[in-house]
Coordinates of C-alpha atoms and ligand atoms in Angstrom, one line a residue:
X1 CA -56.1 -43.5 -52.4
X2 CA -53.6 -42.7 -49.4
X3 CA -56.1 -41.5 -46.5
X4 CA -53.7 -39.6 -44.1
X5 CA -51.0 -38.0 -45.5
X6 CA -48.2 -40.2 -46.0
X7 CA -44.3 -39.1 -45.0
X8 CA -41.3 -40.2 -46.9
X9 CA -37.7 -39.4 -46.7
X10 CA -37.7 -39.6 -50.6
X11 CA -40.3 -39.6 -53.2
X12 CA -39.1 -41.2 -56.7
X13 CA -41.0 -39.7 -59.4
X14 CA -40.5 -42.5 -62.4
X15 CA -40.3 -46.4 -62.4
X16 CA -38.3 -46.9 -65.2
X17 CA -35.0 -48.4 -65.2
X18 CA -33.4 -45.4 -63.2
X19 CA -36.5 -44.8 -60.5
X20 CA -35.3 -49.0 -59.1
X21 CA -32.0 -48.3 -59.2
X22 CA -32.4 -45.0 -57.1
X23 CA -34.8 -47.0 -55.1
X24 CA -31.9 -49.8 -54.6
X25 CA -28.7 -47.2 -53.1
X26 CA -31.5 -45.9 -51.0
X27 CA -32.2 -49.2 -49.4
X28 CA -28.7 -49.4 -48.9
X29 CA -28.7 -46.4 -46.3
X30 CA -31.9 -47.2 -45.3
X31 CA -34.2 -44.0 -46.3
X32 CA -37.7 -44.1 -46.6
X33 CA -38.9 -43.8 -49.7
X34 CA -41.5 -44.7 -52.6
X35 CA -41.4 -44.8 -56.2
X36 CA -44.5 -43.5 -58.1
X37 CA -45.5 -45.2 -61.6
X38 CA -47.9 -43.5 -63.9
X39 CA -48.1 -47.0 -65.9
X40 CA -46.3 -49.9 -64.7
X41 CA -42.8 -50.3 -64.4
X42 CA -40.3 -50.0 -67.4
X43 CA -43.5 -48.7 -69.2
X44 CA -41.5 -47.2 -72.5
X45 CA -39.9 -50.6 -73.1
X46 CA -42.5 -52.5 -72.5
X47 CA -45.5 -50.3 -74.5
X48 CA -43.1 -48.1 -76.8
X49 CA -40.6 -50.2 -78.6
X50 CA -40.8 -52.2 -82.1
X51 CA -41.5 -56.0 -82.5
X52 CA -38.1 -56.5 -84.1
X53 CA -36.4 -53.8 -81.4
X54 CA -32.9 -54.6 -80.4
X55 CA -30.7 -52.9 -77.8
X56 CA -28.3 -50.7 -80.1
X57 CA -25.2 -50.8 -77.1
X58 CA -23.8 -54.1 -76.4
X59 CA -24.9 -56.4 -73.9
X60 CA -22.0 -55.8 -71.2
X61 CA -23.2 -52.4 -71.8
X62 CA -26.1 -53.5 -69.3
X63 CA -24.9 -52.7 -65.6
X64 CA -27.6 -52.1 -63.3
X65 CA -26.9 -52.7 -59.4
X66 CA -26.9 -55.9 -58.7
X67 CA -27.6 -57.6 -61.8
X68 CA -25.8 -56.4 -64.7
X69 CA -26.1 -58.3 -68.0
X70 CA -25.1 -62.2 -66.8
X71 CA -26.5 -63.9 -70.1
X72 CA -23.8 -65.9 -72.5
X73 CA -23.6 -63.2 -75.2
X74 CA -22.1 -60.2 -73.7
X75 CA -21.0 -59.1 -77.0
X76 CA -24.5 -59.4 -78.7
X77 CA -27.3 -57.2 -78.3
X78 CA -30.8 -58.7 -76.7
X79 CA -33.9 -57.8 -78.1
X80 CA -37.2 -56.0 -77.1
X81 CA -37.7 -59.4 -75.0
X82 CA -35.0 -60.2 -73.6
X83 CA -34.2 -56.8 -72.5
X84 CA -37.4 -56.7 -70.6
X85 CA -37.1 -60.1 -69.0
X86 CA -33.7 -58.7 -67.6
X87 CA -35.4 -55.5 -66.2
X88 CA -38.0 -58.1 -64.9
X89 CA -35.3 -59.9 -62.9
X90 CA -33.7 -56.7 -61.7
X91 CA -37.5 -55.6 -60.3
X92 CA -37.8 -58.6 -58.4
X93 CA -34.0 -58.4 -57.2
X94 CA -34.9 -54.7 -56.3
X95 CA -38.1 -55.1 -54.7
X96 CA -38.8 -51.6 -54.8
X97 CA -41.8 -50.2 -52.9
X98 CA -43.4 -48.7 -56.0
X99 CA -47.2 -47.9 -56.3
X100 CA -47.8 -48.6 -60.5
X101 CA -50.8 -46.2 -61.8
X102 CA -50.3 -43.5 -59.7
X103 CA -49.4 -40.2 -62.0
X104 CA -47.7 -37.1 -60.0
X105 CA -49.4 -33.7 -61.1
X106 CA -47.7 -31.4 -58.8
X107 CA -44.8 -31.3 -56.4
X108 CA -44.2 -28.3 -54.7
X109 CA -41.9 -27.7 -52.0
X110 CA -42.6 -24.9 -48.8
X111 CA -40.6 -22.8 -47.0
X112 CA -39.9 -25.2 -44.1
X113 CA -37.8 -27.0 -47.4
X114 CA -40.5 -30.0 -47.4
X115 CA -42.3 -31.1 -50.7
X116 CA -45.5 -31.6 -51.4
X117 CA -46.7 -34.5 -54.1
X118 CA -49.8 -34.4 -55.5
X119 CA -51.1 -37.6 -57.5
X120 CA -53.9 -39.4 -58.6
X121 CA -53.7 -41.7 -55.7
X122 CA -53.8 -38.6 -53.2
X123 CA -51.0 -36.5 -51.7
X124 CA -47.8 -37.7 -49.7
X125 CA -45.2 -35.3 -48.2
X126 CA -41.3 -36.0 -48.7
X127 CA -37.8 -34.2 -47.8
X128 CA -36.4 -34.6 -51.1
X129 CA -37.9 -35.9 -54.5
X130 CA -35.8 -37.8 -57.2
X131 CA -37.2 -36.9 -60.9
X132 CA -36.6 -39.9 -62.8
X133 CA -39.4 -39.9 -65.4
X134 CA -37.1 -40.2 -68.3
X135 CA -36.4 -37.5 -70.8
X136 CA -38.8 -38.6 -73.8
X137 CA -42.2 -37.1 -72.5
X138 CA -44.3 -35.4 -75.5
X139 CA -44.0 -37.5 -79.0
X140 CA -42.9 -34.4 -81.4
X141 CA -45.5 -34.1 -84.4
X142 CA -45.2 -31.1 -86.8
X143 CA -48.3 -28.8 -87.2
X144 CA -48.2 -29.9 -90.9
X145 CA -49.1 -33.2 -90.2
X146 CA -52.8 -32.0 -89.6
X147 CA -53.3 -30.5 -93.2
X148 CA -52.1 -34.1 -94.2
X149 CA -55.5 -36.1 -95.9
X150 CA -56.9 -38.1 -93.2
X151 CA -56.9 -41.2 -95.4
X152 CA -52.9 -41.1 -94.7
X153 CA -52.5 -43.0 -91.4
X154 CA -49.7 -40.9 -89.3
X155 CA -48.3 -42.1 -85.9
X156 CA -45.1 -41.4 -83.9
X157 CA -42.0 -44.2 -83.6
X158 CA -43.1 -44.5 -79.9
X159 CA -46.2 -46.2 -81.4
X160 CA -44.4 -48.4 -84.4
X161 CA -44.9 -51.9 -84.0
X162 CA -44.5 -53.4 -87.9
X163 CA -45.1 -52.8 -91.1
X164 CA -48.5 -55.2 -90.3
X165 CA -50.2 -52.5 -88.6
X166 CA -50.1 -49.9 -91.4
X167 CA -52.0 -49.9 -95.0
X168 CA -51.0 -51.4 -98.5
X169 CA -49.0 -48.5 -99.9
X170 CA -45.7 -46.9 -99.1
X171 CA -45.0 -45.4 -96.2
X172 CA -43.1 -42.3 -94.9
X173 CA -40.1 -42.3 -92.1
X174 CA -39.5 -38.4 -91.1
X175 CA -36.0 -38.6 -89.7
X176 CA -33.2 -40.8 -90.2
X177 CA -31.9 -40.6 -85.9
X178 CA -31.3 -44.0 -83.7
X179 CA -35.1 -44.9 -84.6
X180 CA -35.8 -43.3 -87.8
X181 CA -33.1 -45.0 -89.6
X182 CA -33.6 -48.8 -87.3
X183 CA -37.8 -48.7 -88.4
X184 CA -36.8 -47.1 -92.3
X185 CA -34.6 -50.7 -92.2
X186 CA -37.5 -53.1 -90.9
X187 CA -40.4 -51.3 -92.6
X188 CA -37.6 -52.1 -95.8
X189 CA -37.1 -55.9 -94.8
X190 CA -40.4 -56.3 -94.1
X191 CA -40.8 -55.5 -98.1
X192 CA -42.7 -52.0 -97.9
X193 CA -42.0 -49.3 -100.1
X194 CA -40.0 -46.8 -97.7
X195 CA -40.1 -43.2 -98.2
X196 CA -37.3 -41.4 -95.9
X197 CA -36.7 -37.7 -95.0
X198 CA -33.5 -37.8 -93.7
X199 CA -32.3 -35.3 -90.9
X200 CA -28.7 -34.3 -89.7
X201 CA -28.2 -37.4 -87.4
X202 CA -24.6 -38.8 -87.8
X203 CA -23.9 -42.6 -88.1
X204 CA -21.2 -45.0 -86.9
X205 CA -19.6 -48.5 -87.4
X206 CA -20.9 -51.1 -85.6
X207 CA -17.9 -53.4 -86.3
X208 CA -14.1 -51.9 -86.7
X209 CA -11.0 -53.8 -87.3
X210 CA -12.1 -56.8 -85.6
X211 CA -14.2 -54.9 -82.5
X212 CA -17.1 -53.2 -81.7
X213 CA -16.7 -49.6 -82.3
X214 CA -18.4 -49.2 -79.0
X215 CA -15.8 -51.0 -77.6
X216 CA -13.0 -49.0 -78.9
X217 CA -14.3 -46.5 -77.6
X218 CA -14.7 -47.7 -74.1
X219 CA -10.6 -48.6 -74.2
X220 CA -10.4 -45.1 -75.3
X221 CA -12.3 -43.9 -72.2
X222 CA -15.0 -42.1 -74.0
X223 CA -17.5 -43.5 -71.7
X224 CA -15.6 -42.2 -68.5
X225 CA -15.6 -38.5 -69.7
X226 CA -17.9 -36.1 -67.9
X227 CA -20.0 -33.6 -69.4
X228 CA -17.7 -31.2 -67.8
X229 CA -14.5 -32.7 -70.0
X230 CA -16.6 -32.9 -73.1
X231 CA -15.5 -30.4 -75.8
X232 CA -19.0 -29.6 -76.2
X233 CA -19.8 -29.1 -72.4
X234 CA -23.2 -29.2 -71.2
X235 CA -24.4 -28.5 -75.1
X236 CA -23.5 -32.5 -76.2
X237 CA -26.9 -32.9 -74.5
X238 CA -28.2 -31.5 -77.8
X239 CA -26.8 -33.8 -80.1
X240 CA -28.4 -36.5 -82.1
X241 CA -27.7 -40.1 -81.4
X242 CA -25.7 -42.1 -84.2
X243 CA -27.5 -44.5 -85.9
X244 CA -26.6 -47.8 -86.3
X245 CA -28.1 -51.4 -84.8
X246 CA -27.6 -54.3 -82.9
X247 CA -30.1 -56.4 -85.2
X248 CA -29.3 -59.8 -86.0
X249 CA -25.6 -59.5 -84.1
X250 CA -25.5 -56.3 -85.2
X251 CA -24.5 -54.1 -88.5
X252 CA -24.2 -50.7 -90.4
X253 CA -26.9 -48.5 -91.5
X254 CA -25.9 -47.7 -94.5
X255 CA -28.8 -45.6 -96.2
X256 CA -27.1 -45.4 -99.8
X257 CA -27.6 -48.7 -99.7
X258 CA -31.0 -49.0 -98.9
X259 CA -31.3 -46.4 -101.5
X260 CA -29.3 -48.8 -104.5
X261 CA -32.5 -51.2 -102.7
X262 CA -35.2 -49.2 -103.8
X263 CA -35.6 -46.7 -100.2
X264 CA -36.6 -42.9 -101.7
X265 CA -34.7 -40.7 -99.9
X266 CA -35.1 -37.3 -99.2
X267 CA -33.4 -34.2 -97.0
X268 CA -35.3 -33.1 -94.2
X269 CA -38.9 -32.3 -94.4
X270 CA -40.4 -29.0 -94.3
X271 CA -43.8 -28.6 -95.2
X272 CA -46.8 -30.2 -97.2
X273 CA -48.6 -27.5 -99.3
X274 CA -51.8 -29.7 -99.7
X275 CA -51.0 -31.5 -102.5
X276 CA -46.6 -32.3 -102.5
X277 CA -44.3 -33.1 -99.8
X278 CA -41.7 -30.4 -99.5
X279 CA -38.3 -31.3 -98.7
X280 CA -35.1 -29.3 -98.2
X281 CA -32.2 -30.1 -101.1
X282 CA -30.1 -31.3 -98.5
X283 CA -30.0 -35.3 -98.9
X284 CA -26.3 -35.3 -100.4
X285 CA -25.3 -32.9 -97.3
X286 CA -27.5 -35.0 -94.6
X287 CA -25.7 -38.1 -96.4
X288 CA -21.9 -36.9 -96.4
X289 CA -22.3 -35.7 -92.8
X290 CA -22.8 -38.9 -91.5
X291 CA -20.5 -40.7 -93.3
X292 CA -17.7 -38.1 -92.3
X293 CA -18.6 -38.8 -88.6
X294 CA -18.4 -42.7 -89.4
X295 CA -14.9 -42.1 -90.9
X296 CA -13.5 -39.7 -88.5
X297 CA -14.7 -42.2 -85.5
X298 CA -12.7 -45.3 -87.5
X299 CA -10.0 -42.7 -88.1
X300 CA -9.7 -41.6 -84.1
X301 CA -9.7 -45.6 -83.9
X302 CA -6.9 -46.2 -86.3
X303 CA -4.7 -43.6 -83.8
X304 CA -6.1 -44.9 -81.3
X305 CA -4.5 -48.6 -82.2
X306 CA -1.4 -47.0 -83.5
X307 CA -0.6 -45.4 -80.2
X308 CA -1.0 -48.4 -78.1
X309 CA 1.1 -50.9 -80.7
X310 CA -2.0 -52.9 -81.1
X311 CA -2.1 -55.5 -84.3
X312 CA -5.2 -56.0 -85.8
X313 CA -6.0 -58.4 -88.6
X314 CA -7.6 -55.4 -90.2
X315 CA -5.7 -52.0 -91.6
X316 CA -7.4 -48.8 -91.6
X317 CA -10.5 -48.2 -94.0
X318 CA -12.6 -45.4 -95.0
X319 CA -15.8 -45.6 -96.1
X320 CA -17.1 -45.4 -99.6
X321 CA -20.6 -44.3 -101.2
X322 CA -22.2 -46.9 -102.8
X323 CA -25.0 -44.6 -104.2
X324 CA -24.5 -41.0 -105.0
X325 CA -27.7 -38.9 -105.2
X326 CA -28.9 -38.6 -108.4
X327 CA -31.0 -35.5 -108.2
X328 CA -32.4 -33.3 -105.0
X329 CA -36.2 -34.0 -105.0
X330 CA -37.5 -31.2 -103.3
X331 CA -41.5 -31.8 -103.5
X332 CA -43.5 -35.2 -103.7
X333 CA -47.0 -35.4 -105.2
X334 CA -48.1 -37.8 -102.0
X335 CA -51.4 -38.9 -104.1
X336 CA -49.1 -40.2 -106.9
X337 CA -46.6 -41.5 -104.3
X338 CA -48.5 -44.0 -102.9
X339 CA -47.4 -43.7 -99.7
X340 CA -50.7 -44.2 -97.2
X341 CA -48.8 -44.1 -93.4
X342 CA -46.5 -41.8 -92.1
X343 CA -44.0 -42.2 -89.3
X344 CA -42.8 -39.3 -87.2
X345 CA -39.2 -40.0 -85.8
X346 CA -38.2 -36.5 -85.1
X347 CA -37.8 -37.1 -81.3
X348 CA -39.7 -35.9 -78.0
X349 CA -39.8 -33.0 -76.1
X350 CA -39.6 -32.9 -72.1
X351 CA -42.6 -32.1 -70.0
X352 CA -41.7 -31.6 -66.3
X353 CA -44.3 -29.2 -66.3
X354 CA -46.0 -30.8 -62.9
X355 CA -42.7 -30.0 -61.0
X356 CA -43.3 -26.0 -59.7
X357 CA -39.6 -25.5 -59.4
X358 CA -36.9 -22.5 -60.7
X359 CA -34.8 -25.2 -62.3
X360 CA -35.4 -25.3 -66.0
X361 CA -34.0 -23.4 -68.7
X362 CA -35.2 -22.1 -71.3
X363 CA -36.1 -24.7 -73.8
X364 CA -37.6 -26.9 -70.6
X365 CA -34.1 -28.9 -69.9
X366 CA -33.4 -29.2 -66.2
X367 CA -30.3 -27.2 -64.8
X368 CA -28.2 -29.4 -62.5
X369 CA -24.9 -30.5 -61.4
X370 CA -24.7 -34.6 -62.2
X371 CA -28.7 -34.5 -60.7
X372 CA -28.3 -32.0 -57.9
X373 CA -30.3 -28.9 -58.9
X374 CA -30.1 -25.5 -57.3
X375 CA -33.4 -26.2 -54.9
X376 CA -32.0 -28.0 -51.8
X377 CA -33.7 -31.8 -51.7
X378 CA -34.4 -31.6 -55.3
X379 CA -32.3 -34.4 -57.9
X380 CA -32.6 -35.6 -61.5
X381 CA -31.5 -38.6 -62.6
X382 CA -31.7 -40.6 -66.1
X383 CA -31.0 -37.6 -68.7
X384 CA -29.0 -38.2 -71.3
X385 CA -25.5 -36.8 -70.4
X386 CA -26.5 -36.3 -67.1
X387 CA -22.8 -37.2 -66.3
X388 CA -21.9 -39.3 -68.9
X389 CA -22.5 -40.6 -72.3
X390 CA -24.0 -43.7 -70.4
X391 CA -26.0 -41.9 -67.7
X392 CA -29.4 -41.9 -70.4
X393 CA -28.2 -45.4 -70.9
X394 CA -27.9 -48.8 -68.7
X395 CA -24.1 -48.1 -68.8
X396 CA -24.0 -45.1 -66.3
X397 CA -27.1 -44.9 -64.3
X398 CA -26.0 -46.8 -61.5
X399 CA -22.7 -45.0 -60.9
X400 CA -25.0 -41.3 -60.9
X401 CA -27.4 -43.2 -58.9
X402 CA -24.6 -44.0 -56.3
X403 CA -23.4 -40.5 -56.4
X404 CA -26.7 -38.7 -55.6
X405 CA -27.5 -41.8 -52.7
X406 CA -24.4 -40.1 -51.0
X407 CA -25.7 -36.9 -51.3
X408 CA -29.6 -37.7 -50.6
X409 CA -28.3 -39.8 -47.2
X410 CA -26.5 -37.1 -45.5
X411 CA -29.5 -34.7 -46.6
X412 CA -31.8 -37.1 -45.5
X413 CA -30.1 -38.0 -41.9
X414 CA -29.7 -33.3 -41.7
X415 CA -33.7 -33.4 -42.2
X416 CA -34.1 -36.3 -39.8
X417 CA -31.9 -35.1 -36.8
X418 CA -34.5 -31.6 -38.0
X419 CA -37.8 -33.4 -37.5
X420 CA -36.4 -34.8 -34.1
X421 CA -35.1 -31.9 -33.0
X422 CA -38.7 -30.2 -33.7
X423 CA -40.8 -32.6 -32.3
X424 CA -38.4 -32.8 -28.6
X425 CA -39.0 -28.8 -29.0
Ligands
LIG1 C1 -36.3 -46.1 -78.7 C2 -35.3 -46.1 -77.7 C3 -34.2 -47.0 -77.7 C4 -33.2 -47.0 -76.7 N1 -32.2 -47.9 -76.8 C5 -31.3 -48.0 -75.8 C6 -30.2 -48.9 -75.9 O1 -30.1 -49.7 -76.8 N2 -29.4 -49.0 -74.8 C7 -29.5 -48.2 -73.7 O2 -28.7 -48.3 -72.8 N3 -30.4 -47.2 -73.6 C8 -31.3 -47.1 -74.7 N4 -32.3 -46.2 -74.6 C9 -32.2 -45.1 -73.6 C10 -32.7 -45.4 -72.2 O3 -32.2 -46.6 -71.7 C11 -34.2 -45.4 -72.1 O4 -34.7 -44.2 -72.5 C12 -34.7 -45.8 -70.7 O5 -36.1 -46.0 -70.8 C13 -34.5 -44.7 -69.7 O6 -34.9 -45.1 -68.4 P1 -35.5 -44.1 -67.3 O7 -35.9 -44.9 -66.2 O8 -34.5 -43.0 -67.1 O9 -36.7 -43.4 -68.0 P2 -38.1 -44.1 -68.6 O10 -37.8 -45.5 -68.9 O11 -38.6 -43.2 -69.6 O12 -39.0 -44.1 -67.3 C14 -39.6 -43.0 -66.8 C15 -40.9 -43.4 -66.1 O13 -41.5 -42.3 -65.5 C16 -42.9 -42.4 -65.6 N5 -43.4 -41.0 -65.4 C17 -43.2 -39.9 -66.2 N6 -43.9 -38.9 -65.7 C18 -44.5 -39.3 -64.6 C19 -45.4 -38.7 -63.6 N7 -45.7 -37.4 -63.7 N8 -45.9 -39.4 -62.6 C20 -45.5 -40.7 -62.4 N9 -44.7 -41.4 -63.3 C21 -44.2 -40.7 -64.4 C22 -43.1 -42.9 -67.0 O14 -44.4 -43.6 -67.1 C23 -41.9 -43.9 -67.1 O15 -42.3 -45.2 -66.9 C24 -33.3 -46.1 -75.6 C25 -34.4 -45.2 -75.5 C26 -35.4 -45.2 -76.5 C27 -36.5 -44.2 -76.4

């Protein structure tokens, strides 16, 4: 527990991958600052990934500051492991000053433009506060999940591990996004009977014509547009990642397939009346949608190649179903299922309710300008599409970290000279 009130240039809410790197450009220009942990550092991927996790964007994907991915496989993906024994490396390259176990409740700022932090380990004052706690605060559960027989064990991907820690019987996956459709395969290869409500997520190639698709599109420059040049603007925030993994070198999701392997599947799922499962008669829709997107992406590819004169072993393809579905099931008796566990995979919701500041929209998202919000001294940084495609990602936080360090240091030096100026008064 601080006992005066400490002073910083900058208080770093977060110490996850983006709260080190912001603590690294600010070492550079030599501002004060301290990041606060709640758990310890790189908490989610330490506590809230699955045993068989693997990173779903390529290994030279992986650029923080000064140590971006230097291992012999920059084409592969690392796993849960080897992901955290690089962030490991980067901490100790960082050496930020972070106090682990120290939760911020309230950051306020006055009219002299200086915040106030509150915490569990006392309160510390600061010019300007960088919110980098992530974007995946509050596990979403439906309210129908509590009229769902407590002998059914429920739990949220965020708490997945393997298909160990649930019951003999099938089990449930609600939502077929990035994780959804990734623990629906290793619940499956693990030899449980899978049970999937699938949502509206799309789903890409992993491999195309002899590349990663992520690759072709980095030639293409996909991962250089801004949220400004995106057709979607600001609302790409909203969409659902693709699904698709880096497991074992990396492959398709291909959920007709899993289905031809015994996987139920289902369109999304609306309700349990105390007795079936409801489900909307959407499967065949949720299906074609994704495939669609995984075409059009090869087919932008295929131009792609053809305008630059490229040869590839490989011609253009398009993807055919392998299963067709046989019949919309829209309600399943769950005692005559089988099925014992549920997992949720419909996402998280953002809580930045301990930051009292007029910079949040209506459904809770931060408004901001690549991190710099309206309140002067205020930042975000982290959020998907912050920026870029990459800035929720290891691909683009460093280069929106850099950009708000430039901003922060003159800030910082203005509030300096201001202190100075006050105390000669
Ligand atoms: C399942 C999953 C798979 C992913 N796979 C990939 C991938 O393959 N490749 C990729 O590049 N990215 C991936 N990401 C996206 C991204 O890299 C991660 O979300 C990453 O953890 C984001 O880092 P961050 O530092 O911005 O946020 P986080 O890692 O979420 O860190 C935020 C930190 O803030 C702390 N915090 C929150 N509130 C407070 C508070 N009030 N007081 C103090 N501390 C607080 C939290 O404890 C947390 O440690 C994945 C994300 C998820 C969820």
């Amino acid at each position: 527990m601080t006992s005066s009130i400490e002073h910083y240039s900058v208080i770093i809410v977060g110490g996850g991958q983006s709260g080190l790197t912001m603590s690294y450009f600010l070492q550079q220009v030599n501002l004060s600052h301290l990041v606060l942990e709640k758990h310890s550092i790189f908490h989610g991927w330490k506590h809230e990934r699955w045993d068989a996790f693997t990173l779903v964007t390529p290994n030279w994907q992986c650029d923080l500051p000064g140590l971006p991915y230097d291992g012999d496989d920059p084409r592969g993906f690392m796993t849960g492991k080897q992901t955290i024994a690089w962030l490991e490396r980067f901490a100790a390259k960082v050496q930020a000053p972070v106090k682990e176990g120290v939760t911020v409740n309230l950051v306020t700022q006055d009219d002299q433009g200086k915040y106030h932090i509150t915490t569990t380990d006392g309160d510390y004052t600061a010019d300007q506060v960088v919110v980098c706690s992530g974007g995946y605060h509050v596990p979403v559960i439906p309210r129908m999940a509590e009229r769902i027989p407590a002998s059914v064990q429920q739990l949220h991907s965020a708490e997945y591990k393997n298909a160990k820690q649930l019951p003999d019987g099938g089990v449930l996956v609600v939502g077929s996004g990035q994780s959804g459709a990734q623990i629906a395969e290793d619940l499956h290869l693990q030899g449980k009977k899978v049970f999937l409500a699938t949502g509206n997520a799309p789903r890409v190639a992993r491999f195309y014509r002899g590349k990663d698709v992520v690759e072709w599109l980095d030639d293409m420059g996909y991962y250089k547009m801004s949220v400004k040049e995106h057709s979607l603007g600001e609302n790409v925030r909203n969409n659902t990642n693709h699904y698709v993994t880096g497991r074992d070198g990396g492959r398709d999701i291909d959920l007709r397939q899993f289905a031809l392997e015994g996987m139920e599947l289902f369109g999304q799922m609306t309700d349990f009346d105390g007795q079936n499962l409801l489900f909307k008669a959407n499967l065949a829709d949720n299906l074609q949608k994704a495939d669609n997107t995984f075409n059009n992406i090869n087919s932008r590819i295929d131009a792609w190649i053809e305008s630059q004169g490229i040869t590839t072993d490989e011609g253009p393809s398009q993807y055919e179903p392998v299963w067709q579905v046989p019949l919309e099931r829209t309600q399943l008796d769950l005692a005559e299922s089988g099925i014992t566990s549920i997992v949720w995979c419909i996402g998280f919701r953002p809580d930045f309710g301990w930051l009292d500041a007029p910079v949040f929209n209506g459904q809770g998202h931060p408004k901001h300008d690549r991190g710099v919000t309206s309140q002067p001294g205020l930042y975000f940084l982290g959020l998907p599409w912050l920026h870029t495609w990459g800035s929720g990602r290891f691909s683009g936080v460093k280069q929106d970290a850099e950009y708000l360090c430039g901003i922060i240091d003159q800030y910082g030096q203005q509030a300096i000279e201001k202190d100075e100026l006050a105390a000669s008064a």
